[in-house]
Amino acid sequence: MDTATLAQLIVSGLTIGCVYSLVGLGFALTLRATELINFAQGELVMLGAFIGLTLLTAFKLPFAVVFFAAIVLTGLCGVLFESALLRPIISRKAPLLNLLIATLGISIALQALAIIIWGREPLPYPELFAGEPVRIFGIVARQQNLWILGLGLSVMAALQYFFKRTMTGISWRAAALDPVTAALYGVNRRRNRALTFGLSAALAGGAGVLIAPLFFASFNLGHSVLVKAFAAAAIGGFGIMGTMAGGLVLGVVETLAAGLVSSEYKNVIMYVILLAILLFFFRPALPAGRSIAEGSKVALVKKSEGLGSWTPVLIVAGGLWLALALVADTYALRILNLAVIFSIAVLGLQLIVGYTGQFSFGHAAFFGVGAYTAALLAVKLKLPFIVTFPMGGLAAAVMGLLVAPILRLTGHYLAIATLAMGEIIFLLINNLKGITNGAYGLYGIPMPGFWIWKIDGDEGFFILASLVMFAVLFLLDRLTESRFGRSLVAVRENELAASVCGIDATRQKVVAFVIGTACAGLAGALYAHYMAYINPENFTFVTSVEMVTMVVIGGLGSMLGGIIGSLVVVMLPEYLRAFADYRLIVYGGMLIFFMLFLPGGLMDLVRRVLALRVKRTTVDAHAATPVKP
């Protein structure tokens, strides 16, 4: 590669790096001010891109005017989201995971709104700079790239001036450093938080206008920059100047990796760099502790007894459940089968998130590992289901053990690390064409079968999957009721105190993670044999988000809640198909509603109803008791 080509790659990298810096600055601001990762940041990038496209095509405004107009409009959206949706949750001192899920709800709703207004097809930006490329010191650069660089660097310079030279910016920095002391000096925390979300959204909107001319304006534009922008912030230590530099460096590394190595593996290289940075620079030196005055780290269902006290009820309910195979139609059975498959994976995720308190946004990757392992063994080696099924779980468990070092991270860093790890596994599945057949996927996967039982329909598969689900539910319930389960709760609530009491916190988290990933692998094996065809798109980040949603809606810390959440999340979109694309707005709104009014999930609602009924029965009994004279 000659020097001129290398220089052009660097210029292109700086261009895309400006976008990463702007979005990464949004992450850095919200993380420093509120300790929250805003997963709607990517959709705000998308919103800015579509707003810019509309202003360009409908009003024929200059590009610079469109850029700053998009910044203002998306900034106002950020303030609106904070005041109307997130502030009520924050005011209730909700656990961090609830806020993360609320931002995911906003993300889903924004995507649906974009699809309704602008459609599903990617839309190209109009030709903005038709002039000849500019030659600077022998380097040929397109005018478009220079405009993007100029506008992006201008916004970064203005932001740096704002935080260094204005009283509002200085007070923001003081509140981010020590909110209690800053409040004593009169800094309004609520106004500061609204400013944070407004600036974060404005930066994302500006980034959307800059990146869309390089690609297209589409409803999934934001996801492509989400993790990389967080990596830029991590490289810069979540400081303002550091994030600016980190984004530029990351953009250059990405373009050089594509030019010198392979465009197929450039994102793998990026995510590996992110994981290395997180593990080397953001791993806590000591286990996390907390004050006894603080609430639980997750909004848990109050747990009094295990499944044992409900055995008669559960036996009857299980029999009625299996009887659905006789009365449900084919369409309903297919949805139920998918819900049961996902519930097995979610039971494992419940152990990881609900009991151990680890944020995992890469669970779909292990689901995919189990699916591809079972499919390859069945299709390539012609092995029976009795072999492929446990091997799917074993392969996922081994993969979980291999990536276990990321469990040394905590909180947001662990969430992003699991997300990056899931993306790496997805990209490897997609790019190892000689093994996985790449994007074409694997087909011809046989239905499950045993020596005396050959399953050839939805009814038989429903019975098999339900039996597996009941077995996993029983074993995990026994596990969580044991001394091991109690140690997981201790680690979740106060890792430092648990370590002082002699609990090997790292070992407990690794064991729980491996068991959880094994459940995902078993579910993946069932999924592959049931669907008969799989491809990498079945195991994306979106699937991981759906699984986390199932856990939260069902109720964190409740195994039965995980099953209920799976049924709701799988079945609800199917029965909302009459609303077409509007169903996603309902779905996103439902997540926000749960985080606002039912942070403990559906199982917590059941508990409240039962407690109220018991209370009324007790009151009636006392009222009916005659008073002795």
XYZ file of C-alpha atoms in Angstrom:
629
model
C 0.000 0.000 0.000
C 1.489 3.347 -1.062
C 1.694 6.455 1.097
C -1.114 8.303 -0.737
C -3.584 5.476 -0.167
C -2.582 5.234 3.476
C -3.113 8.983 3.913
C -6.556 8.779 2.318
C -7.483 5.947 4.662
C -6.440 8.104 7.612
C -8.550 11.038 6.377
C -11.549 8.712 5.960
C -10.910 7.356 9.449
C -10.827 10.842 10.939
C -14.137 11.573 9.205
C -15.962 8.593 10.665
C -14.061 9.160 13.931
C -15.746 12.561 14.278
C -19.093 10.778 14.350
C -17.869 8.309 16.979
C -16.540 11.202 19.069
C -19.834 13.096 19.012
C -21.934 10.063 19.960
C -19.310 8.977 22.486
C -19.435 12.410 24.107
C -23.143 11.831 24.667
C -22.344 8.576 26.444
C -19.628 10.246 28.515
C -21.928 13.075 29.607
C -24.812 10.838 30.719
C -22.497 8.347 32.389
C -20.669 10.997 34.392
C -23.792 12.929 35.365
C -26.293 10.118 35.982
C -24.267 6.849 35.909
C -26.568 5.697 33.123
C -25.874 4.280 29.675
C -28.538 5.673 27.376
C -29.342 2.864 24.933
C -31.589 5.264 23.006
C -28.483 7.200 21.945
C -28.248 5.188 18.725
C -31.858 5.944 17.814
C -31.211 9.637 18.416
C -28.463 9.363 15.791
C -31.069 7.856 13.466
C -33.551 10.608 14.326
C -30.994 13.299 13.537
C -30.261 11.660 10.176
C -33.943 11.598 9.195
C -34.542 15.156 10.413
C -31.584 16.291 8.323
C -32.851 14.431 5.269
C -36.302 16.003 5.631
C -34.897 19.516 5.979
C -32.622 19.021 2.975
C -35.254 17.609 0.644
C -38.351 19.530 1.737
C -36.873 22.958 2.500
C -33.631 22.907 0.437
C -31.646 24.344 3.345
C -27.824 24.530 3.308
C -26.034 21.591 4.886
C -24.540 23.643 7.745
C -27.987 25.040 8.639
C -29.479 21.549 8.538
C -26.701 20.286 10.798
C -27.334 22.855 13.533
C -31.141 22.586 13.161
C -30.926 18.821 13.730
C -28.787 19.457 16.819
C -31.411 21.778 18.289
C -34.402 19.552 17.484
C -32.878 16.313 18.793
C -31.647 18.180 21.872
C -35.216 19.219 22.637
C -36.274 15.579 22.213
C -33.638 14.550 24.756
C -34.932 17.060 27.295
C -38.489 15.812 26.689
C -37.524 12.162 27.206
C -35.708 12.996 30.434
C -38.475 15.101 31.955
C -41.455 12.979 30.884
C -40.120 9.415 31.050
C -36.816 9.030 32.877
C -37.212 11.618 35.640
C -40.169 9.820 37.294
C -38.167 6.581 37.348
C -35.071 8.297 38.738
C -37.138 10.085 41.390
C -38.335 6.692 42.674
C -34.672 5.681 43.123
C -35.217 2.776 40.777
C -32.387 0.281 40.207
C -30.008 0.934 37.334
C -31.307 -1.952 35.242
C -34.791 -0.442 35.224
C -33.419 2.782 33.760
C -31.511 0.826 31.123
C -34.691 -1.011 30.130
C -36.600 2.295 29.993
C -34.056 3.682 27.520
C -34.445 0.484 25.498
C -38.192 1.123 25.426
C -37.554 4.630 24.110
C -35.194 3.138 21.523
C -37.792 0.645 20.257
C -40.512 3.290 20.106
C -38.262 5.696 18.172
C -37.372 2.971 15.661
C -41.044 2.180 15.125
C -41.864 5.861 14.699
C -39.111 6.205 12.086
C -40.446 3.195 10.173
C -43.967 4.667 10.163
C -42.841 8.111 8.979
C -39.926 7.368 6.648
C -40.371 3.658 5.831
C -38.134 0.603 6.121
C -36.012 1.183 3.023
C -32.688 3.065 3.441
C -32.915 6.569 1.978
C -29.915 8.236 0.314
C -28.970 11.821 1.087
C -29.018 14.207 -1.890
C -25.705 15.026 -3.562
C -24.369 17.814 -1.377
C -20.883 18.483 -2.625
C -20.532 17.849 -6.335
C -17.229 19.694 -6.753
C -13.842 18.176 -7.481
C -11.914 16.557 -4.629
C -9.505 18.838 -2.784
C -5.765 18.127 -2.786
C -3.942 19.103 0.407
C -0.215 18.319 0.695
C -0.650 15.626 -1.926
C -3.608 14.034 -0.084
C -6.839 13.848 -2.074
C -9.917 14.424 0.079
C -13.563 14.709 -0.894
C -15.285 17.978 -0.057
C -17.923 16.034 1.865
C -15.294 14.559 4.191
C -13.804 17.994 4.829
C -17.232 19.432 5.674
C -17.905 16.589 8.093
C -14.504 17.043 9.713
C -14.949 20.796 9.966
C -18.449 20.690 11.463
C -17.611 17.860 13.835
C -14.450 19.509 15.149
C -16.299 22.834 15.479
C -18.938 21.250 17.727
C -16.241 19.599 19.842
C -14.419 22.923 20.235
C -17.666 24.683 21.204
C -18.435 21.960 23.745
C -14.962 22.264 25.250
C -15.404 26.039 25.561
C -18.829 25.560 27.165
C -17.517 23.277 29.899
C -14.344 25.267 30.541
C -15.462 28.886 30.241
C -19.165 29.188 31.128
C -20.694 29.076 34.597
C -23.298 26.522 33.498
C -20.580 24.227 32.151
C -18.429 24.619 35.246
C -21.402 23.879 37.528
C -22.150 20.771 35.435
C -18.591 19.542 35.925
C -18.828 20.197 39.654
C -22.087 18.231 39.904
C -20.613 15.346 37.913
C -17.592 15.246 40.237
C -19.490 15.557 43.553
C -23.277 16.015 43.240
C -23.902 16.356 46.996
C -21.380 19.137 47.505
C -22.459 20.872 44.290
C -26.079 20.820 45.497
C -24.989 22.525 48.747
C -23.554 25.327 46.628
C -26.859 25.790 44.807
C -26.391 23.640 41.699
C -29.810 22.416 40.594
C -29.436 18.651 40.035
C -32.704 18.296 38.134
C -31.805 21.082 35.712
C -28.317 19.651 35.366
C -29.742 16.250 34.435
C -32.064 17.781 31.824
C -29.082 19.674 30.387
C -27.123 16.421 30.223
C -29.777 14.557 28.255
C -30.357 17.572 26.028
C -26.668 17.884 25.147
C -26.307 14.129 24.709
C -29.262 13.961 22.316
C -28.057 17.065 20.440
C -24.644 15.499 19.860
C -26.276 12.297 18.617
C -28.519 14.233 16.235
C -25.562 16.134 14.821
C -23.670 12.870 14.385
C -26.631 11.452 12.464
C -26.519 14.319 9.954
C -22.774 13.770 9.505
C -22.829 9.998 9.054
C -25.934 9.677 6.863
C -24.307 11.215 3.729
C -21.566 8.581 3.998
C -24.095 5.737 4.115
C -27.889 6.019 4.130
C -30.585 7.275 6.479
C -32.257 4.121 7.816
C -34.090 2.990 10.928
C -31.155 0.804 12.041
C -28.445 3.408 11.447
C -27.871 4.065 15.143
C -27.005 0.504 16.117
C -23.998 0.507 13.792
C -22.316 3.293 15.796
C -23.626 2.526 19.291
C -20.904 0.185 20.563
C -18.098 1.930 18.693
C -19.095 5.272 20.180
C -19.020 3.756 23.647
C -15.580 2.357 22.818
C -14.465 5.881 21.904
C -15.666 7.140 25.286
C -13.935 4.240 27.054
C -10.653 4.904 25.250
C -10.848 8.500 26.422
C -11.628 7.547 30.008
C -15.113 9.099 29.672
C -13.559 12.555 29.771
C -14.529 15.223 27.270
C -11.128 15.739 25.627
C -10.302 12.048 25.922
C -13.512 10.981 24.196
C -12.894 13.429 21.370
C -9.436 11.964 20.801
C -10.661 8.398 21.356
C -13.262 8.642 18.610
C -10.738 9.972 16.098
C -8.250 7.221 16.979
C -10.947 4.566 16.739
C -12.069 5.786 13.318
C -8.511 5.631 11.997
C -7.979 2.145 13.438
C -11.205 0.936 11.842
C -10.375 2.185 8.346
C -6.808 0.886 8.568
C -8.083 -2.511 9.722
C -10.466 -2.615 6.754
C -7.742 -1.569 4.308
C -4.839 -3.596 5.688
C -6.562 -6.675 7.121
C -10.150 -7.330 5.995
C -13.378 -5.393 5.906
C -15.181 -8.513 7.152
C -13.169 -8.601 10.373
C -12.721 -4.870 11.024
C -15.568 -4.827 13.535
C -14.186 -7.910 15.286
C -10.900 -6.056 15.705
C -12.745 -3.013 17.049
C -14.695 -5.014 19.615
C -11.584 -6.893 20.739
C -9.867 -3.538 21.313
C -12.880 -2.387 23.337
C -12.811 -5.517 25.527
C -9.061 -5.142 26.078
C -9.500 -1.497 27.134
C -12.319 -2.344 29.525
C -10.455 -5.248 31.109
C -7.162 -3.391 31.540
C -8.392 0.050 32.580
C -11.915 -0.306 34.015
C -11.669 -3.450 36.104
C -12.406 -2.556 39.748
C -9.476 -2.936 42.115
C -11.799 -3.982 44.965
C -15.179 -5.715 45.050
C -18.130 -3.348 45.013
C -19.701 -2.530 48.353
C -22.621 -0.315 49.312
C -24.307 1.334 52.258
C -27.011 -0.527 54.174
C -29.236 2.503 53.530
C -29.236 1.839 49.781
C -31.999 -0.182 48.153
C -31.596 -3.420 46.261
C -29.531 -3.312 43.077
C -32.445 -4.755 41.126
C -36.204 -4.432 41.634
C -36.885 -7.902 42.955
C -40.018 -9.888 43.568
C -40.233 -10.527 47.291
C -39.406 -14.178 47.692
C -40.789 -16.137 50.592
C -40.771 -19.754 49.522
C -39.525 -21.845 46.627
C -41.597 -23.901 44.256
C -41.939 -26.666 46.827
C -44.860 -25.030 48.647
C -46.676 -24.674 45.327
C -46.172 -28.285 44.224
C -49.879 -29.321 44.006
C -50.802 -26.150 42.141
C -47.832 -26.494 39.783
C -48.654 -30.131 39.000
C -52.204 -29.209 38.021
C -50.988 -26.172 36.063
C -48.374 -28.331 34.297
C -50.998 -30.861 33.283
C -53.271 -28.147 31.914
C -50.288 -26.617 30.093
C -49.455 -29.896 28.331
C -53.132 -30.288 27.454
C -52.798 -27.175 25.272
C -51.211 -29.437 22.676
C -54.643 -31.049 22.168
C -56.748 -27.892 21.887
C -54.518 -25.156 20.412
C -54.432 -24.586 16.648
C -51.247 -24.789 14.575
C -50.545 -21.043 14.661
C -50.999 -20.793 18.422
C -48.840 -23.882 18.993
C -46.036 -22.445 16.894
C -46.003 -19.250 18.943
C -46.152 -21.270 22.165
C -43.252 -23.436 21.033
C -41.117 -20.351 20.391
C -42.135 -18.922 23.772
C -41.146 -22.165 25.528
C -37.783 -22.245 23.735
C -37.033 -18.676 24.734
C -38.186 -19.304 28.305
C -35.462 -21.961 28.704
C -32.820 -19.419 27.668
C -34.419 -16.757 29.875
C -34.343 -19.039 32.927
C -30.558 -19.104 32.518
C -30.473 -15.334 32.075
C -32.597 -14.962 35.214
C -29.848 -16.736 37.149
C -27.246 -14.337 35.718
C -29.179 -11.070 36.017
C -31.836 -11.644 38.663
C -29.782 -13.643 41.158
C -26.195 -12.553 40.505
C -26.882 -8.974 39.421
C -24.688 -9.169 36.316
C -25.835 -7.125 33.312
C -25.639 -9.387 30.260
C -26.601 -8.080 26.827
C -24.977 -10.905 24.859
C -27.133 -13.875 25.827
C -28.310 -14.401 22.239
C -24.723 -15.228 21.272
C -24.757 -18.353 23.462
C -28.221 -19.144 22.142
C -26.614 -19.045 18.686
C -23.629 -21.170 19.736
C -25.980 -23.909 20.939
C -28.089 -23.670 17.784
C -25.143 -23.866 15.397
C -23.467 -26.664 17.366
C -26.612 -28.810 17.261
C -27.274 -27.955 13.604
C -23.732 -28.751 12.443
C -23.677 -32.063 14.326
C -27.075 -33.018 12.913
C -26.488 -31.875 9.314
C -22.772 -32.554 8.808
C -22.245 -35.616 11.043
C -25.821 -36.977 11.018
C -25.817 -37.395 14.784
C -29.141 -37.989 16.577
C -30.952 -35.439 18.726
C -30.007 -37.277 21.919
C -26.396 -36.247 21.143
C -26.856 -32.842 19.474
C -29.111 -31.468 22.206
C -26.724 -31.809 25.186
C -23.767 -30.876 22.975
C -25.473 -27.562 22.198
C -25.673 -26.799 25.913
C -22.101 -27.975 26.497
C -20.691 -25.833 23.667
C -22.446 -22.727 25.012
C -21.207 -23.468 28.538
C -17.609 -23.824 27.288
C -17.942 -20.541 25.401
C -19.303 -18.918 28.564
C -16.289 -20.188 30.492
C -13.896 -18.844 27.828
C -15.337 -15.320 28.045
C -15.660 -15.441 31.861
C -12.794 -12.919 32.413
C -15.215 -10.131 31.451
C -17.124 -10.908 34.664
C -14.414 -9.023 36.546
C -16.093 -5.896 35.207
C -19.157 -4.422 36.876
C -22.211 -2.335 36.033
C -22.203 -0.443 32.741
C -18.807 -1.768 31.746
C -19.979 -5.356 32.070
C -23.127 -4.552 30.053
C -21.094 -3.100 27.193
C -18.497 -5.888 27.423
C -21.172 -8.581 27.077
C -22.704 -6.623 24.190
C -19.309 -6.457 22.435
C -18.673 -10.137 23.126
C -22.058 -11.016 21.627
C -21.244 -8.960 18.525
C -17.902 -10.748 18.138
C -19.570 -14.169 18.252
C -22.244 -12.984 15.790
C -19.603 -11.681 13.368
C -17.576 -14.905 13.611
C -20.684 -16.963 12.873
C -21.400 -14.706 9.923
C -17.861 -14.681 8.515
C -16.688 -18.287 9.049
C -18.422 -19.337 5.861
C -16.568 -22.623 5.528
C -18.106 -23.829 8.789
C -21.380 -21.958 9.278
C -22.242 -21.219 5.617
C -22.190 -17.525 6.514
C -25.242 -15.377 5.899
C -26.908 -18.192 3.931
C -27.309 -20.168 7.140
C -27.858 -23.882 7.669
C -30.942 -25.712 6.444
C -32.257 -29.248 6.459
C -31.967 -29.604 10.236
C -34.130 -32.578 11.279
C -36.860 -32.456 13.905
C -36.000 -33.981 17.286
C -36.508 -37.682 17.669
C -35.671 -40.628 19.909
C -35.626 -44.352 19.394
C -39.280 -44.829 20.285
C -40.570 -41.296 19.766
C -40.285 -39.573 16.433
C -41.536 -35.995 16.623
C -43.067 -34.821 13.367
C -45.408 -32.004 14.381
C -45.942 -28.984 16.610
C -47.876 -31.016 19.187
C -45.065 -33.440 19.902
C -42.457 -30.699 19.952
C -44.571 -28.683 22.399
C -44.606 -31.611 24.824
C -40.840 -32.163 24.469
C -39.940 -28.475 24.877
C -42.307 -28.110 27.834
C -40.742 -31.102 29.585
C -37.287 -29.569 29.089
C -38.572 -26.237 30.415
C -40.080 -27.870 33.513
C -36.857 -29.790 34.160
C -34.708 -26.643 33.869
C -37.162 -24.716 36.059
C -37.057 -27.403 38.762
C -33.254 -27.706 38.759
C -32.640 -23.961 38.819
C -35.201 -23.489 41.595
C -33.461 -26.123 43.677
C -30.145 -24.456 42.920
C -31.307 -20.988 43.934
C -32.827 -22.333 47.162
C -29.509 -23.935 48.082
C -26.503 -22.436 49.832
C -25.062 -21.619 46.399
C -28.163 -19.601 45.504
C -28.006 -17.651 48.740
C -24.358 -16.861 48.075
C -25.311 -15.465 44.653
C -27.811 -13.098 46.290
C -25.146 -12.022 48.775
C -22.714 -11.272 45.944
C -25.391 -9.353 44.072
C -26.318 -7.134 46.990
C -22.860 -6.461 48.434
C -19.902 -8.159 46.811
C -17.421 -6.669 49.254
C -19.341 -7.904 52.309
C -19.810 -11.324 50.691
C -16.049 -11.585 50.075
C -15.307 -10.625 53.674
C -17.649 -13.424 54.789
C -15.567 -15.957 52.860
C -17.567 -16.223 49.615
C -15.426 -16.473 46.485
C -17.425 -13.889 44.553
C -15.595 -14.329 41.252
C -16.030 -18.093 41.304
C -19.734 -17.836 42.137
C -20.331 -15.374 39.311
C -18.459 -17.553 36.830
C -20.384 -20.696 37.830
C -23.716 -18.875 37.553
C -22.708 -17.427 34.176
C -21.677 -20.827 32.810
C -24.926 -22.438 33.993
C -26.929 -19.584 32.459
C -25.135 -19.872 29.125
C -25.647 -23.647 29.149
C -29.411 -23.050 29.418
C -29.159 -20.694 26.429
C -27.293 -23.383 24.496
C -29.965 -26.002 25.227
C -32.642 -23.558 24.077
C -30.612 -22.837 20.928
C -30.374 -26.540 20.120
C -34.150 -26.891 20.434
C -34.609 -23.783 18.270
C -32.408 -25.145 15.478
C -34.174 -28.517 15.388
C -37.602 -26.894 15.478
C -37.040 -24.215 12.840
C -35.076 -26.547 10.486
C -33.196 -23.450 9.238
C -31.022 -20.935 11.066
C -28.898 -17.969 10.034
C -26.826 -15.402 11.969
C -29.637 -12.832 11.957
C -31.533 -15.015 14.447
C -28.910 -14.279 17.130
C -28.294 -10.530 17.052
C -28.162 -7.890 19.783
C -31.896 -7.338 19.299
C -32.546 -10.922 20.431
C -30.408 -10.343 23.537
C -32.422 -7.226 24.341
C -35.656 -9.190 23.984
C -34.359 -11.791 26.445
C -33.424 -9.142 29.015
C -36.875 -7.627 28.517
C -38.475 -11.008 29.233
C -36.584 -11.217 32.532
C -37.551 -7.710 33.638
C -41.216 -7.913 32.604
C -41.632 -11.302 34.284
C -39.887 -10.188 37.451
C -36.225 -10.197 38.407
C -35.335 -12.949 40.843
C -38.366 -15.095 39.936
C -37.944 -18.205 37.804
C -41.692 -18.416 37.170
C -41.541 -14.749 36.250
C -38.991 -15.552 33.555
C -41.417 -17.995 31.934
C -44.315 -15.529 32.171
C -42.159 -12.768 30.710
C -41.184 -15.015 27.786
C -44.810 -15.796 27.028
C -45.753 -12.107 27.103
C -42.834 -10.830 24.992
C -43.111 -13.578 22.357
C -46.889 -13.674 22.109
C -47.771 -9.996 22.465
C -46.111 -8.794 19.213
C -47.782 -11.657 17.338
C -51.229 -10.686 18.533
C -50.472 -7.021 17.863
C -49.760 -7.674 14.182
C -53.108 -6.108 13.335
C -51.510 -2.806 14.346
C -48.699 -3.338 11.797
C -45.676 -1.154 12.610
C -47.556 0.548 15.444
C -47.162 -2.611 17.515
C -43.515 -1.731 18.171
C -44.587 1.600 19.634
C -46.961 -0.323 21.913
C -44.140 -2.713 22.783
C -41.687 0.079 23.614
C -44.378 1.914 25.559
C -45.097 -1.236 27.518
C -41.452 -1.439 28.628
C -41.533 2.152 29.811
C -44.866 1.559 31.574
C -43.453 -1.436 33.456
C -40.388 0.526 34.557
C -42.604 3.387 35.741
C -45.370 1.501 37.531
C -44.335 -2.179 37.841
C -40.565 -2.254 38.382
C -40.900 -5.695 39.991
C -42.566 -7.178 36.902
C -45.691 -9.275 36.528
C -44.782 -11.626 39.363
C -44.646 -8.651 41.711
C -48.153 -7.718 40.527
C -49.329 -11.257 41.281
C -47.753 -11.051 44.726
C -49.498 -7.744 45.446
C -52.884 -9.089 44.353
C -52.484 -12.240 46.471
C -51.321 -10.212 49.468
C -54.302 -7.892 49.128
C -56.671 -10.855 48.922
C -55.139 -12.481 51.994
C -55.410 -9.188 53.856
C -59.093 -8.822 52.957
C -59.781 -12.414 53.985
C -58.082 -11.816 57.329
C -60.068 -8.604 57.891
C -63.331 -10.386 57.021
C -62.482 -13.228 59.396
C -61.817 -10.803 62.233
C -65.038 -8.942 61.447
C -67.029 -12.184 61.559
C -65.566 -13.205 64.909
C -68.050 -12.343 67.691
C -66.758 -10.008 70.345
C -66.950 -11.423 73.856
C -68.893 -9.283 76.322
